[in-house]
GROMACS .gro file of C-alpha atoms in nm:
model
  223
    1MET     CA    1   1.915  -1.460  -3.322
    2SER     CA    2   1.816  -1.265  -3.012
    3ALA     CA    3   2.027  -1.196  -2.734
    4ARG     CA    4   1.824  -1.441  -2.526
    5ASP     CA    5   1.871  -1.711  -2.788
    6ASP     CA    6   2.217  -1.674  -2.792
    7VAL     CA    7   2.239  -1.698  -2.394
    8PHE     CA    8   2.042  -2.018  -2.402
    9GLY     CA    9   2.214  -2.147  -2.689
   10ASN     CA   10   2.553  -2.106  -2.517
   11ILE     CA   11   2.378  -2.283  -2.188
   12ARG     CA   12   2.279  -2.586  -2.406
   13ARG     CA   13   2.634  -2.619  -2.558
   14SER     CA   14   2.789  -2.615  -2.208
   15LEU     CA   15   2.549  -2.877  -2.112
   16GLY     CA   16   2.570  -3.073  -2.400
   17VAL     CA   17   2.186  -3.071  -2.480
   18ASN     CA   18   1.974  -2.937  -2.729
   19GLY     CA   19   1.639  -2.846  -2.539
   20THR     CA   20   1.428  -3.120  -2.726
   21GLU     CA   21   1.519  -3.430  -2.511
   22THR     CA   22   1.209  -3.583  -2.425
   23ILE     CA   23   1.287  -3.714  -2.057
   24ARG     CA   24   1.441  -3.361  -1.959
   25ARG     CA   25   1.122  -3.205  -2.076
   26GLN     CA   26   0.915  -3.460  -1.879
   27MET     CA   27   1.125  -3.373  -1.571
   28VAL     CA   28   1.070  -2.995  -1.605
   29GLN     CA   29   0.690  -3.051  -1.648
   30ASP     CA   30   0.682  -3.285  -1.349
   31ARG     CA   31   0.844  -3.048  -1.144
   32LEU     CA   32   0.613  -2.765  -1.240
   33GLU     CA   33   0.312  -2.968  -1.166
   34ARG     CA   34   0.422  -3.125  -0.824
   35SER     CA   35   0.603  -2.805  -0.671
   36PRO     CA   36   0.814  -2.994  -0.464
   37LYS     CA   37   0.944  -2.847  -0.142
   38GLY     CA   38   1.277  -2.761  -0.084
   39VAL     CA   39   1.504  -2.767   0.262
   40ILE     CA   40   1.295  -2.535   0.495
   41PRO     CA   41   1.488  -2.386   0.784
   42GLN     CA   42   1.413  -2.502   1.135
   43ARG     CA   43   1.398  -2.153   1.292
   44GLY     CA   44   1.087  -2.048   1.189
   45GLN     CA   45   0.882  -2.381   1.265
   46VAL     CA   46   0.699  -2.253   1.574
   47SER     CA   47   0.337  -2.140   1.606
   48GLY     CA   48   0.110  -1.917   1.818
   49GLU     CA   49   0.260  -1.675   2.036
   50GLU     CA   50   0.595  -1.799   1.977
   51ARG     CA   51   0.576  -1.735   1.604
   52ILE     CA   52   0.452  -1.373   1.647
   53ALA     CA   53   0.739  -1.310   1.882
   54LEU     CA   54   1.009  -1.464   1.654
   55PHE     CA   55   0.859  -1.255   1.378
   56ARG     CA   56   0.877  -0.919   1.600
   57THR     CA   57   1.259  -1.004   1.691
   58MET     CA   58   1.385  -1.089   1.332
   59VAL     CA   59   1.174  -0.755   1.194
   60GLU     CA   60   1.379  -0.567   1.479
   61THR     CA   61   1.720  -0.756   1.396
   62SER     CA   62   1.653  -0.617   1.018
   63LEU     CA   63   1.655  -0.247   1.174
   64ALA     CA   64   1.293  -0.192   1.099
   65THR     CA   65   1.043  -0.125   1.414
   66VAL     CA   66   0.749  -0.294   1.502
   67THR     CA   67   0.414  -0.216   1.724
   68GLU     CA   68   0.134  -0.422   1.811
   69VAL     CA   69  -0.230  -0.342   1.813
   70ALA     CA   70  -0.529  -0.512   1.938
   71SER     CA   71  -0.752  -0.458   1.612
   72SER     CA   72  -0.741  -0.269   1.306
   73ALA     CA   73  -0.938   0.019   1.435
   74GLU     CA   74  -0.641   0.125   1.645
   75VAL     CA   75  -0.412   0.138   1.310
   76PRO     CA   76  -0.459   0.499   1.235
   77GLN     CA   77  -0.369   0.643   1.573
   78SER     CA   78  -0.090   0.412   1.612
   79ILE     CA   79   0.059   0.534   1.269
   80ALA     CA   80  -0.023   0.885   1.388
   81LEU     CA   81   0.159   0.850   1.686
   82PHE     CA   82   0.451   0.676   1.513
   83LEU     CA   83   0.480   0.992   1.248
   84ARG     CA   84   0.443   1.230   1.554
   85ASN     CA   85   0.705   1.045   1.749
   86HIS     CA   86   0.975   1.060   1.464
   87ASN     CA   87   0.884   1.430   1.391
   88LEU     CA   88   0.717   1.353   1.073
   89PRO     CA   89   0.456   1.538   0.862
   90ALA     CA   90   0.087   1.398   0.940
   91THR     CA   91   0.055   1.298   0.550
   92LEU     CA   92   0.021   0.946   0.432
   93ARG     CA   93  -0.025   0.784   0.077
   94MET     CA   94  -0.202   0.442   0.030
   95GLY     CA   95  -0.385   0.236  -0.230
   96ASP     CA   96  -0.722   0.107  -0.244
   97ASP     CA   97  -0.692  -0.193   0.005
   98PRO     CA   98  -1.023  -0.240   0.127
   99ARG     CA   99  -0.880  -0.347   0.487
  100LEU     CA  100  -0.706  -0.019   0.516
  101ASN     CA  101  -1.005   0.188   0.365
  102ALA     CA  102  -1.229   0.066   0.636
  103MET     CA  103  -0.999   0.192   0.925
  104PRO     CA  104  -1.095   0.502   1.101
  105TRP     CA  105  -0.852   0.758   0.954
  106GLN     CA  106  -1.129   1.039   1.035
  107ASP     CA  107  -1.023   1.005   1.407
  108THR     CA  108  -0.665   1.131   1.330
  109THR     CA  109  -0.555   1.462   1.195
  110LEU     CA  110  -0.360   1.265   0.904
  111GLU     CA  111  -0.395   1.383   0.567
  112VAL     CA  112  -0.452   1.080   0.355
  113ALA     CA  113  -0.399   1.032  -0.023
  114HIS     CA  114  -0.480   0.748  -0.246
  115GLY     CA  115  -0.303   0.585  -0.536
  116PRO     CA  116   0.053   0.522  -0.664
  117SER     CA  117   0.324   0.750  -0.539
  118GLU     CA  118   0.489   0.941  -0.785
  119GLY     CA  119   0.803   0.990  -0.571
  120ARG     CA  120   0.693   1.332  -0.388
  121ASP     CA  121   0.541   1.124  -0.087
  122LEU     CA  122   0.736   1.108   0.254
  123ASN     CA  123   0.527   0.860   0.423
  124ALA     CA  124   0.307   0.560   0.298
  125VAL     CA  125   0.105   0.280   0.434
  126SER     CA  126   0.058  -0.075   0.245
  127HIS     CA  127  -0.114  -0.397   0.394
  128ALA     CA  128   0.095  -0.716   0.360
  129PHE     CA  129  -0.018  -1.023   0.202
  130GLY     CA  130   0.144  -1.194   0.472
  131GLY     CA  131   0.464  -1.220   0.699
  132ILE     CA  132   0.765  -1.456   0.780
  133ALA     CA  133   0.884  -1.539   1.092
  134GLU     CA  134   1.205  -1.692   1.005
  135SER     CA  135   1.329  -1.386   0.872
  136GLY     CA  136   1.117  -1.106   0.970
  137THR     CA  137   0.996  -1.036   0.585
  138LEU     CA  138   0.686  -0.904   0.444
  139ALA     CA  139   0.533  -1.039   0.136
  140MET     CA  140   0.391  -0.753  -0.076
  141VAL     CA  141   0.126  -0.849  -0.353
  142SER     CA  142   0.106  -0.605  -0.649
  143SER     CA  143  -0.215  -0.426  -0.708
  144ALA     CA  144  -0.427  -0.117  -0.735
  145ASP     CA  145  -0.481  -0.217  -0.341
  146ASN     CA  146  -0.134  -0.181  -0.271
  147PRO     CA  147   0.081  -0.037  -0.554
  148SER     CA  148   0.439  -0.156  -0.573
  149THR     CA  149   0.558   0.227  -0.604
  150LEU     CA  150   0.494   0.250  -0.234
  151ASN     CA  151   0.757  -0.007  -0.137
  152PHE     CA  152   1.003   0.183  -0.316
  153LEU     CA  153   0.961   0.575  -0.321
  154PRO     CA  154   0.831   0.701   0.001
  155ASP     CA  155   1.110   0.769   0.258
  156ASN     CA  156   0.933   0.613   0.520
  157HIS     CA  157   0.711   0.289   0.455
  158ILE     CA  158   0.465   0.167   0.727
  159ILE     CA  159   0.315  -0.219   0.647
  160VAL     CA  160   0.039  -0.336   0.831
  161VAL     CA  161   0.014  -0.723   0.864
  162SER     CA  162  -0.259  -0.933   1.037
  163ALA     CA  163  -0.108  -1.182   1.302
  164LYS     CA  164  -0.314  -1.428   1.156
  165ASP     CA  165  -0.111  -1.401   0.824
  166ILE     CA  166   0.253  -1.448   0.962
  167ALA     CA  167   0.361  -1.784   0.852
  168SER     CA  168   0.645  -1.979   0.963
  169ASP     CA  169   0.862  -1.984   0.628
  170TYR     CA  170   0.858  -1.832   0.266
  171GLU     CA  171   0.716  -2.158   0.154
  172SER     CA  172   0.397  -2.156   0.336
  173VAL     CA  173   0.323  -1.788   0.199
  174TRP     CA  174   0.390  -1.893  -0.156
  175ASN     CA  175   0.111  -2.193  -0.099
  176ARG     CA  176  -0.123  -1.923  -0.001
  177VAL     CA  177  -0.052  -1.688  -0.291
  178ARG     CA  178  -0.100  -2.006  -0.546
  179PHE     CA  179  -0.419  -2.058  -0.353
  180ALA     CA  180  -0.548  -1.703  -0.353
  181TYR     CA  181  -0.480  -1.672  -0.722
  182GLY     CA  182  -0.494  -2.008  -0.861
  183LYS     CA  183  -0.216  -2.210  -0.996
  184GLY     CA  184  -0.060  -2.068  -1.308
  185SER     CA  185  -0.209  -1.724  -1.256
  186MET     CA  186   0.019  -1.525  -1.017
  187PRO     CA  187   0.003  -1.133  -0.934
  188ARG     CA  188   0.249  -0.937  -1.169
  189THR     CA  189   0.485  -0.852  -0.871
  190VAL     CA  190   0.539  -1.021  -0.529
  191ASN     CA  191   0.801  -0.804  -0.325
  192TRP     CA  192   0.978  -0.945  -0.035
  193ILE     CA  193   1.056  -0.668   0.204
  194THR     CA  194   1.286  -0.722   0.521
  195GLY     CA  195   1.386  -0.399   0.698
  196PRO     CA  196   1.438  -0.078   0.531
  197SER     CA  197   1.657  -0.047   0.215
  198ARG     CA  198   2.023  -0.062   0.260
  199SER     CA  199   2.343  -0.092   0.098
  200GLY     CA  200   2.708  -0.139   0.220
  201ASP     CA  201   2.853  -0.109  -0.114
  202ILE     CA  202   3.092   0.208  -0.049
  203GLU     CA  203   3.371   0.112   0.223
  204GLN     CA  204   3.145  -0.137   0.365
  205THR     CA  205   2.933   0.145   0.540
  206LEU     CA  206   2.569   0.075   0.616
  207LEU     CA  207   2.355   0.328   0.438
  208LEU     CA  208   1.978   0.320   0.503
  209GLY     CA  209   1.753   0.426   0.213
  210ALA     CA  210   1.998   0.344  -0.066
  211HIS     CA  211   1.728   0.193  -0.327
  212GLY     CA  212   1.401   0.271  -0.126
  213PRO     CA  213   1.258   0.373   0.191
  214ARG     CA  214   1.526   0.461   0.488
  215ARG     CA  215   1.285   0.367   0.756
  216LEU     CA  216   1.029   0.078   0.787
  217HIS     CA  217   0.750   0.040   1.032
  218VAL     CA  218   0.560  -0.254   1.104
  219VAL     CA  219   0.211  -0.263   1.277
  220VAL     CA  220   0.092  -0.617   1.334
  221VAL     CA  221  -0.280  -0.629   1.409
  222ARG     CA  222  -0.369  -0.904   1.656
  223GLU     CA  223  -0.739  -0.977   1.591
   0.00000   0.00000   0.00000
């Protein structure tokens, strides 16, 4: 018996079941097929400019910074300005996201590298799958376009998100993921990022960068 079998065996004994009950299995199958919604907080149930404003407020509340640009063509210059204002080197790592690759990086002095991070990059940029207004969270879908290593290894993470992809709540973004990939086929990893990495484990003193980037900057593209 494996450790997994042992754990599930203990749970079944506690519940007084054996795992083969027809009714219980039907209930589980029904829930998986219908994907019923749970309780959705009211805070994010706004639209238009109010939704964007709420997203920005919640991003800043999470100790991240945010700026807005009118079009994707303005993203490189905006990022270059952010790095310069924070006295950071003009280097940047990104994946193969076609939205990022189409931006005019040649109009800046940034040195851009491509591919996953091996832990030696100070700055990285990714493109979010979507945003969640209720919490200022970014949904990051793993692939070669946006490697998950960029979410955790560089000190400074810049995330670009389209304003049209900012939803009210988590459930709406999960629905988009299911629609994009097809039900039953999900990306290997979906990371939800809310502000820079932090920990208050040691004497309840907040430490940024404990498990990932110490600085998170969000660029909202309005077009």
